[in-house]
Coordinates of N, CA, C and O and ligand atoms in Angstrom, one line a residue:
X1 N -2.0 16.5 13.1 CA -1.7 16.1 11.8 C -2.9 16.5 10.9 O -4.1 16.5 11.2
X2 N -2.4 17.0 9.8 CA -3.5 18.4 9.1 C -4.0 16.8 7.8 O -3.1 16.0 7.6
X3 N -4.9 16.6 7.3 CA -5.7 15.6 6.7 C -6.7 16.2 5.3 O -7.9 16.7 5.4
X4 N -6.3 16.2 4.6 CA -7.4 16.5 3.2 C -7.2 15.8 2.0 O -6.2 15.2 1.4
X5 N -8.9 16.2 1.8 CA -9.0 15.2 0.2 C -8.2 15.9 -1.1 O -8.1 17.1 -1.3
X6 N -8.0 15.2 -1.7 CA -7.9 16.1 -3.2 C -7.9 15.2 -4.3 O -7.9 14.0 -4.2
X7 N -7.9 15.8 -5.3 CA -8.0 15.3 -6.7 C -6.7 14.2 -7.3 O -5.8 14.7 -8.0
X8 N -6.6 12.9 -7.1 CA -5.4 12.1 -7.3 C -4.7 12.7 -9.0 O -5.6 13.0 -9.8
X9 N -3.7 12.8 -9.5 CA -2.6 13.1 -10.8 C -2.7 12.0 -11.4 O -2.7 12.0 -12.6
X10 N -2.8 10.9 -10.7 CA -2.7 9.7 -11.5 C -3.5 8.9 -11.6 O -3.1 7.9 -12.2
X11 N -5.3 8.9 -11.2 CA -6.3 7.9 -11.6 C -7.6 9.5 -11.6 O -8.8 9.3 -11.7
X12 N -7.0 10.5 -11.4 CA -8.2 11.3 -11.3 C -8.8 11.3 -10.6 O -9.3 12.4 -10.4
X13 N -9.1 10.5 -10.0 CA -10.2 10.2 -8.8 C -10.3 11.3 -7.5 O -9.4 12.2 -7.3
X14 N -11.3 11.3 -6.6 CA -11.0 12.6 -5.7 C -11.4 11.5 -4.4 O -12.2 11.8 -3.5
X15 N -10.9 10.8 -4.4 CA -10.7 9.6 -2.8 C -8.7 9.9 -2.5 O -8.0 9.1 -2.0
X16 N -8.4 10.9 -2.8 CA -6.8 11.1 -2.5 C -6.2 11.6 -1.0 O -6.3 12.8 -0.8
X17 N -5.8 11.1 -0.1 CA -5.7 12.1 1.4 C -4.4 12.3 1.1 O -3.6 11.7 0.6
X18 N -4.5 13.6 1.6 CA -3.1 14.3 1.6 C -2.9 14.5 2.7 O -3.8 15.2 3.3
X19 N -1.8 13.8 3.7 CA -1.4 14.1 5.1 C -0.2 15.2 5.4 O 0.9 15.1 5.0
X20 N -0.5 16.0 6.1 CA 0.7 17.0 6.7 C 1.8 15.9 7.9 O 1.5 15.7 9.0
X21 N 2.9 15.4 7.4 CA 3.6 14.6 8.4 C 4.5 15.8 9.1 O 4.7 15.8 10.3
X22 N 4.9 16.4 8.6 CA 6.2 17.5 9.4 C 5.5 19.2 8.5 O 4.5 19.5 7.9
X23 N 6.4 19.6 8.7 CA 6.3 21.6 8.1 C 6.9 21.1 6.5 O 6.5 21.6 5.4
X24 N 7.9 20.0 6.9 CA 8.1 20.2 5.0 C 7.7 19.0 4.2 O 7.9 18.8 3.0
X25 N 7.1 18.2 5.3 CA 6.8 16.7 4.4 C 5.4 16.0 4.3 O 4.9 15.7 5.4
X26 N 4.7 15.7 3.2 CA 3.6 15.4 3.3 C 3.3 14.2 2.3 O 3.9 13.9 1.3
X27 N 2.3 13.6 2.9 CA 2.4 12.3 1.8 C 0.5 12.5 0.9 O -0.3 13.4 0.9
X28 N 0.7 11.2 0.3 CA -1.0 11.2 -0.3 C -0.5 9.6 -0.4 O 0.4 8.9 -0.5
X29 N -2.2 9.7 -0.4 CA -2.5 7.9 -0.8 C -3.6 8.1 -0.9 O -4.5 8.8 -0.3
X30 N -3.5 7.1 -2.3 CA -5.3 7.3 -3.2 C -5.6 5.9 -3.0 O -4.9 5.0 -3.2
X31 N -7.1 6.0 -2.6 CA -8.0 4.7 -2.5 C -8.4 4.4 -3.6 O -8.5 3.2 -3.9
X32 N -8.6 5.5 -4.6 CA -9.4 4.7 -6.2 C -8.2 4.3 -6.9 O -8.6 3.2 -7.5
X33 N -6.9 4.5 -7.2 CA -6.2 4.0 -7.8 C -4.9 3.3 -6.7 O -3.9 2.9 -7.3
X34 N -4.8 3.3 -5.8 CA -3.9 2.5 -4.6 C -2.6 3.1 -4.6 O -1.7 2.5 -4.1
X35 N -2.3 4.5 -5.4 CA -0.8 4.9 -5.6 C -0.4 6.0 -4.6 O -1.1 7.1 -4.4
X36 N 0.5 5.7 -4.1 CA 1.1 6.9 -2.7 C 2.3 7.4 -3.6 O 3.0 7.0 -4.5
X37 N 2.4 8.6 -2.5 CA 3.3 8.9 -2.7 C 4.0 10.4 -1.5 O 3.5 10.8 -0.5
X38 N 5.1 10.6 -1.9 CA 5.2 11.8 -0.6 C 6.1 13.1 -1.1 O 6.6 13.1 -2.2
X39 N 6.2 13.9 -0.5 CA 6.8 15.0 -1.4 C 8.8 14.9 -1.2 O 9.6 15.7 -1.7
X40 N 9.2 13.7 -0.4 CA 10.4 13.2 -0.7 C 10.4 12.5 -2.2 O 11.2 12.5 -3.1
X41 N 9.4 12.2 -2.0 CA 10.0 10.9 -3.4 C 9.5 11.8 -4.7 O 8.4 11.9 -5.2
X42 N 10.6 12.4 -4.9 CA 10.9 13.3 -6.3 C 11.4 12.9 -7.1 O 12.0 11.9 -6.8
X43 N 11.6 13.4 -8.5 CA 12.6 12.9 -9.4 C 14.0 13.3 -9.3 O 14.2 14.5 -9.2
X44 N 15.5 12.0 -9.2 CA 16.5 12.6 -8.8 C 16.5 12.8 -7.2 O 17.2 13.8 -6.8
X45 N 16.1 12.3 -6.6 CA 16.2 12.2 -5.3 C 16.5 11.1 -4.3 O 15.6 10.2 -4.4
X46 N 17.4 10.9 -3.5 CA 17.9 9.9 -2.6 C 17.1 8.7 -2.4 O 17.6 7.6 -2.6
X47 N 15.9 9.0 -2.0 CA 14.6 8.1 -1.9 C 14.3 7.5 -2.5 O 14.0 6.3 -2.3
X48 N 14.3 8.3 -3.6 CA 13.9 7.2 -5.3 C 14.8 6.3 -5.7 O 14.4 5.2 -5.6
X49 N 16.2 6.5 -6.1 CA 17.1 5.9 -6.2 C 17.1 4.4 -5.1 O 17.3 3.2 -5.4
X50 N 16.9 4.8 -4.0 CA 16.8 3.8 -3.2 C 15.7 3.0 -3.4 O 15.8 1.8 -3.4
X51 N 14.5 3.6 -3.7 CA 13.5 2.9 -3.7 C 13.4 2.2 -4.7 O 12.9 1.2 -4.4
X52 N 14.0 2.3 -6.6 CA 14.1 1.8 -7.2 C 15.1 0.5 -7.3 O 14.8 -0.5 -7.9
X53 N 16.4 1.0 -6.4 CA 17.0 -0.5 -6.2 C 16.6 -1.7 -5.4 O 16.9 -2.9 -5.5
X54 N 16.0 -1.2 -4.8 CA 14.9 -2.5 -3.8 C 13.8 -3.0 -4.3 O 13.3 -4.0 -3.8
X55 N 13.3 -2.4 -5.2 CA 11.9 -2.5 -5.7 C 11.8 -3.2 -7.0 O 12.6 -3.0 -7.9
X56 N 10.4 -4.7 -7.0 CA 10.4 -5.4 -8.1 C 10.3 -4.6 -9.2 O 10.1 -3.4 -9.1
X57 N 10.5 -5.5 -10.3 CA 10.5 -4.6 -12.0 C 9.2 -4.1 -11.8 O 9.1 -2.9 -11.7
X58 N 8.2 -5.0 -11.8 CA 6.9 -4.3 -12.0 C 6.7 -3.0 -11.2 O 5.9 -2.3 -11.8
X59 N 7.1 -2.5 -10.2 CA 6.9 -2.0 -9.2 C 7.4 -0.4 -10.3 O 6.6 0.6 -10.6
X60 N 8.6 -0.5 -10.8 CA 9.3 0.1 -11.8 C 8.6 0.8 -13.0 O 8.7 2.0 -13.4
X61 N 8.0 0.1 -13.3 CA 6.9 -0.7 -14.7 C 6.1 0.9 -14.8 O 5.9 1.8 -15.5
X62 N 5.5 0.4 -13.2 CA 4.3 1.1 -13.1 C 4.1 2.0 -12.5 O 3.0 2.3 -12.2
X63 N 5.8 2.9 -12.0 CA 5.8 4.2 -11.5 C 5.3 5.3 -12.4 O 5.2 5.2 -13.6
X64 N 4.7 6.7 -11.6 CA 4.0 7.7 -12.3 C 4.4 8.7 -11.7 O 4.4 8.8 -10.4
X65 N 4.9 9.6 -12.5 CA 5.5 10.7 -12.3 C 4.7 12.2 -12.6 O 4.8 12.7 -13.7
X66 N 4.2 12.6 -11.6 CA 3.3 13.7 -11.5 C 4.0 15.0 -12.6 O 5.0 14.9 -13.2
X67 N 3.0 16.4 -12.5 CA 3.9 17.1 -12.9 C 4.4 17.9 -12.4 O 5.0 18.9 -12.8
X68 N 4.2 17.5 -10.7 CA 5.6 18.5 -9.9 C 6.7 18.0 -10.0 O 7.7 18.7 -10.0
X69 N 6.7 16.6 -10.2 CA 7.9 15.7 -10.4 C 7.8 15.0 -9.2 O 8.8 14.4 -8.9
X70 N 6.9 15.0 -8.5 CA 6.4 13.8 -7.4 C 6.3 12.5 -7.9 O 5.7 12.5 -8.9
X71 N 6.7 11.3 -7.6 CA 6.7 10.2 -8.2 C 5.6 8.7 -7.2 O 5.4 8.3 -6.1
X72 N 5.5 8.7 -7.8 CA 4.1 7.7 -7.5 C 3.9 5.7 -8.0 O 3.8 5.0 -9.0
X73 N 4.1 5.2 -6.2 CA 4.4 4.1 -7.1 C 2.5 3.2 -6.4 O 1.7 3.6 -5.6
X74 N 2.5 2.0 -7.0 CA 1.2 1.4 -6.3 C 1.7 1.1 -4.9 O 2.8 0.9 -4.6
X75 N 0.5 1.2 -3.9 CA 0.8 0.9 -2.5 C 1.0 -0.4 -2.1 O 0.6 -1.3 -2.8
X76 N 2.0 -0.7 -0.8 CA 1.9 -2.0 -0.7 C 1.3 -1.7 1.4 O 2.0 -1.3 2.3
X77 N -0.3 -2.2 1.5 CA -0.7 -1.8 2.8 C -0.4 -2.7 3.6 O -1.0 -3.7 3.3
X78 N 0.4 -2.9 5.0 CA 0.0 -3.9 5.6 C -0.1 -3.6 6.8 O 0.5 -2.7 7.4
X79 N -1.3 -4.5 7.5 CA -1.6 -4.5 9.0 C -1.5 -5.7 10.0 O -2.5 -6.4 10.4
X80 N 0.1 -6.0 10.4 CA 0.3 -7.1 10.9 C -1.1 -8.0 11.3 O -1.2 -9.2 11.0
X81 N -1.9 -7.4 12.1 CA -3.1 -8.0 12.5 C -4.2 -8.6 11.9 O -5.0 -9.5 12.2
X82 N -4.0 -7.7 10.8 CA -5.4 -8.0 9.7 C -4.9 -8.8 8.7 O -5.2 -10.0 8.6
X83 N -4.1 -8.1 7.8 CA -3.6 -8.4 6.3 C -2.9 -8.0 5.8 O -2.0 -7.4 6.5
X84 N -2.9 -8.0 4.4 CA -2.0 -7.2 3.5 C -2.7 -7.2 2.1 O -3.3 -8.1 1.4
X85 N -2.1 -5.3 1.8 CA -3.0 -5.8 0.1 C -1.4 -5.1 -0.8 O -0.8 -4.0 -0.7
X86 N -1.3 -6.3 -1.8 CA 0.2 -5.4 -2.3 C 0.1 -6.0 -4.1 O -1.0 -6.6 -4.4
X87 N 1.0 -5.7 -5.0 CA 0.9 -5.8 -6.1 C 0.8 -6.8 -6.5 O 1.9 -7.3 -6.3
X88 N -0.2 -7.8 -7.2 CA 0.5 -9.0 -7.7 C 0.4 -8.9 -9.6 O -0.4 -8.4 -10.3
X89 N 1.5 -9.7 -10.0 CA 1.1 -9.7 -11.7 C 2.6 -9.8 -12.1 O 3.5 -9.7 -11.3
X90 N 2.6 -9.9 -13.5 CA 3.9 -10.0 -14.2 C 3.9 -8.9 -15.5 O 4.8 -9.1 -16.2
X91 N 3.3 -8.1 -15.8 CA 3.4 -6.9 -16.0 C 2.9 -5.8 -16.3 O 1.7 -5.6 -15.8
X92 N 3.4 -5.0 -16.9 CA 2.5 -3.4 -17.0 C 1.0 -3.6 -17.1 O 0.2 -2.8 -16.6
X93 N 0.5 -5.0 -18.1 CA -0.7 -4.8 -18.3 C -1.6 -5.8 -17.8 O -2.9 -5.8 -17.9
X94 N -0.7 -7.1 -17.2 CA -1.4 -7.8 -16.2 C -0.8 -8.0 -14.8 O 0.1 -8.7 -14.3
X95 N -1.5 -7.3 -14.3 CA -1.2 -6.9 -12.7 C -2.7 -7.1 -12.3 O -3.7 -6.8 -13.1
X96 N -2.8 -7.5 -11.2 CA -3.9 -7.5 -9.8 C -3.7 -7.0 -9.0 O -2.5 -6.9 -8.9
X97 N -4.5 -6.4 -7.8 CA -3.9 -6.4 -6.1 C -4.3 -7.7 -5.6 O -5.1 -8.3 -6.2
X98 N -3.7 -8.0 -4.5 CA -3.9 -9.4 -4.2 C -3.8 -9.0 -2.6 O -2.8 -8.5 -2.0
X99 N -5.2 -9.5 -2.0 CA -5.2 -9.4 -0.2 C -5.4 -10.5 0.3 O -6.3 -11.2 0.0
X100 N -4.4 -10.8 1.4 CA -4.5 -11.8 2.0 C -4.5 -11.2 3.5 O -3.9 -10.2 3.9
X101 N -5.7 -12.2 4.3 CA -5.5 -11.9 5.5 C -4.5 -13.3 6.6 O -4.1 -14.5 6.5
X102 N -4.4 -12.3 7.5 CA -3.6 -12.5 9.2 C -4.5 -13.3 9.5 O -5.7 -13.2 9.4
X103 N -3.4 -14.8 10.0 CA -4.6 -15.3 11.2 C -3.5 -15.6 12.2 O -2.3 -15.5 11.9
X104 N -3.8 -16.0 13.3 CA -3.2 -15.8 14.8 C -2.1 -16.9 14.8 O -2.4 -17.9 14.1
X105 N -1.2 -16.9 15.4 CA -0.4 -17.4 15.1 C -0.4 -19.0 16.2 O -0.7 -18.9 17.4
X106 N -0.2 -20.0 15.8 CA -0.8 -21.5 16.5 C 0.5 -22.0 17.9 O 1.6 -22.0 17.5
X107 N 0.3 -22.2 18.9 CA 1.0 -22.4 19.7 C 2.2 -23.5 19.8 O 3.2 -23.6 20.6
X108 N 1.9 -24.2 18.7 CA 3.0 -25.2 18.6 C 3.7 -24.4 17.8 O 4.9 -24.9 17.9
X109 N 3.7 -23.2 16.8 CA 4.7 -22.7 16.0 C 5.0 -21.4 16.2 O 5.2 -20.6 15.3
X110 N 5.0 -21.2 17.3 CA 5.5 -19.9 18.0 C 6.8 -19.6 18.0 O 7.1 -18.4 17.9
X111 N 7.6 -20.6 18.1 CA 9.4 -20.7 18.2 C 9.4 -20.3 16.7 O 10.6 -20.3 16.4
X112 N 8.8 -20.0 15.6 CA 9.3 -19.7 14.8 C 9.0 -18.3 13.9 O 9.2 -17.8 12.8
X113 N 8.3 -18.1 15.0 CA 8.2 -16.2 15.0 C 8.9 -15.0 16.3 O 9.3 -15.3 17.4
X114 N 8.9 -13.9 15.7 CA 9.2 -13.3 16.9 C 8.0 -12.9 17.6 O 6.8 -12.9 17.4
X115 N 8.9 -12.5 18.9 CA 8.4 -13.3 20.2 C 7.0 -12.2 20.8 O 6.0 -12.4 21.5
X116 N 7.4 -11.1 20.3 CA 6.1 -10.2 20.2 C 5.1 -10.4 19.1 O 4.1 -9.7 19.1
X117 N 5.2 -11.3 18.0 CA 4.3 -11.9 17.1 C 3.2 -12.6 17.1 O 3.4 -13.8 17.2
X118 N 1.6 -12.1 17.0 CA 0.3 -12.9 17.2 C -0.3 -13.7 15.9 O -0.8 -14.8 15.7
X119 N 0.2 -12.5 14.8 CA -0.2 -13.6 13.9 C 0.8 -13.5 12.4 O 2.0 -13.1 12.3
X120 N 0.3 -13.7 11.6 CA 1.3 -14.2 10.4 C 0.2 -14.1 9.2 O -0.9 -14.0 9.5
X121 N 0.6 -14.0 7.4 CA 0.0 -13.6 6.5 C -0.4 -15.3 6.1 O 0.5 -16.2 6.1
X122 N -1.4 -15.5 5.8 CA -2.2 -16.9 5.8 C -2.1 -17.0 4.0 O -3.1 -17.1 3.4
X123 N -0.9 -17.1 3.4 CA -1.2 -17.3 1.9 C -2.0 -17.9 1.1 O -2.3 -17.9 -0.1
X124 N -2.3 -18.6 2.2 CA -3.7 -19.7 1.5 C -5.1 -19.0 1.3 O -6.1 -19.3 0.7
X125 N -4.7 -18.0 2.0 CA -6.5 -17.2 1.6 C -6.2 -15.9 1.1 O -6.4 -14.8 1.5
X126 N -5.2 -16.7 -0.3 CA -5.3 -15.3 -0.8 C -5.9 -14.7 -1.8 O -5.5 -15.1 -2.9
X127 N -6.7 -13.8 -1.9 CA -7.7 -13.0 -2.7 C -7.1 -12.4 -3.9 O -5.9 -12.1 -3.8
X128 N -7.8 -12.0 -5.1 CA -7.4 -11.6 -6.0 C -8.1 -10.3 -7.0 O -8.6 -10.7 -8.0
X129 N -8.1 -9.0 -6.7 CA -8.8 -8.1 -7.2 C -8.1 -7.2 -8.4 O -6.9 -6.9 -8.5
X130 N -8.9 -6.9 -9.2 CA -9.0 -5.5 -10.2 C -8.6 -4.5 -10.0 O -9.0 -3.8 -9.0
X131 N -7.5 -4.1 -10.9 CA -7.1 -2.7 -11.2 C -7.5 -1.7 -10.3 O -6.8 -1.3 -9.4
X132 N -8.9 -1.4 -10.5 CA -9.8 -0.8 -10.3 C -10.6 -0.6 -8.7 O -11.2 0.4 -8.2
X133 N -10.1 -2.2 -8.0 CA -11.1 -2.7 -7.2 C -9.9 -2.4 -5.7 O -9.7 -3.2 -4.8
X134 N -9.5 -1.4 -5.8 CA -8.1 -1.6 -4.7 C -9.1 -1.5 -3.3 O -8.8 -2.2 -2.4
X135 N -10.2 -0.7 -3.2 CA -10.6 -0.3 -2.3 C -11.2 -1.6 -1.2 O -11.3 -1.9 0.0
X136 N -11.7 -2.4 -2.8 CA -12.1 -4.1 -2.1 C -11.4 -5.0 -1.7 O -11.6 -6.0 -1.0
X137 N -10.3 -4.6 -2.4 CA -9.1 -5.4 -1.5 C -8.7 -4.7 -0.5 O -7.9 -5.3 0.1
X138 N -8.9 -3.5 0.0 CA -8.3 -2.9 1.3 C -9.7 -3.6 2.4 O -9.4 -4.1 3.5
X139 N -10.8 -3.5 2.1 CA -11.8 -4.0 2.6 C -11.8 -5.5 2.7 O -12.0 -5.8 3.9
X140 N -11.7 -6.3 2.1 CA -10.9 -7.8 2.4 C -10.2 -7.8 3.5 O -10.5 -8.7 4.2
X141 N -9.2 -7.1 4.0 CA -8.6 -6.8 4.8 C -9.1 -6.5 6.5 O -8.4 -6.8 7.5
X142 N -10.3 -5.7 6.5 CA -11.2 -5.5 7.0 C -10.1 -4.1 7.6 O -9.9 -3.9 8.8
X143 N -9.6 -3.4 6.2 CA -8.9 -1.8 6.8 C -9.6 -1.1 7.6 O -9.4 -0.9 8.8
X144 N -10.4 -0.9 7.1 CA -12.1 -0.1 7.2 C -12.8 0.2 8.7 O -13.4 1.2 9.1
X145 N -12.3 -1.0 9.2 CA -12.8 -1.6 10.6 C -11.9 -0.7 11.6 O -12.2 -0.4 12.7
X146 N -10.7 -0.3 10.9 CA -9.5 -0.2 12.2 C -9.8 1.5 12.8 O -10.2 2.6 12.2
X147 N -9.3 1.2 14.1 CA -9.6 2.7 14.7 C -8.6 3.6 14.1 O -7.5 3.1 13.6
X148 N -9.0 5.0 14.1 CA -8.1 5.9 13.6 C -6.9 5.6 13.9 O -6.0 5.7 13.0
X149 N -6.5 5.4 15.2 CA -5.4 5.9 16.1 C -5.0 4.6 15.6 O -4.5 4.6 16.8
X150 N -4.7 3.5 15.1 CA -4.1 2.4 14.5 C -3.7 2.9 13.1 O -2.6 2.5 12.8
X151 N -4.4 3.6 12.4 CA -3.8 3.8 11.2 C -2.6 4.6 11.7 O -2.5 5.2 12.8
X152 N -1.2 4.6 10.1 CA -0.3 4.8 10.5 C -0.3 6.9 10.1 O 0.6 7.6 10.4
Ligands
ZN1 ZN1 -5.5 7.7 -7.7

């Protein structure tokens, strides 16, 4: 799998990885501004449509549409094990990311996970970061930490 940086369309920033997934499909995900995207998710395309009917308003709000016509929404990261860092806010102009970490799952309440399940999102420790600050909430997480071959 082919891996490079580039210049993000939508925060400018140059923390952008562009991944080779197949011969015709490739994604990006930017660390300075938290927005992915892949070269399915076009304007007028199957993907989108889908993705827009599942997807909160805000989520809507604050799509960005490149000028290939790649469409770009904020990331929502999760690592069963560790955490999760996903959108929080009520609109276009008050939004946060919000990371909460995994803790192990307790043995008396096991019957109410699945059965391959260690741990669970601990809402009570959940953190609250800046526009700006996606990368400290991915680090809250302790992303940072995980071996390559765990990322997805
Ligand atoms: Zn960006």
């Amino acid at each position: 799998m082919e891996e490079k940086i580039i210049n993000c369309p939508h925060c400018g920033g140059n923390a952008c990885f562009e991944q080779q997934i197949s011969e015709e499909v490739n994604t990006h995900f930017c660390f300075g501004c938290g927005y992915s995207t892949s070269t399915l998710m076009v304007e007028g395309s199957k993907l989108l449509s889908d993705t827009l009917e599942t997807s909160p308003e805000l989520y809507k709000d604050l799509m960005f549409v490149g000028e290939d016509k790649q469409v770009w929404f904020p990331s929502t990261v999760t690592l069963p094990n560790k955490g999760m860092v996903f959108l929080d806010g009520t609109s276009k102009e008050n939004w946060r990311w919000a990371a909460v970490q995994s803790v192990e799952i307790l043995a008396e309440e096991k019957d109410k996970f699945a059965k391959d399940q260690t741990h669970k999102m601990d809402m009570k420790n959940i953190q609250h970061f800046e526009q700006k600050d996606f990368m400290d909430a991915l680090d809250h997480i302790k992303f940072f930490d995980i071996e390559v071959a765990e990322k997805e």
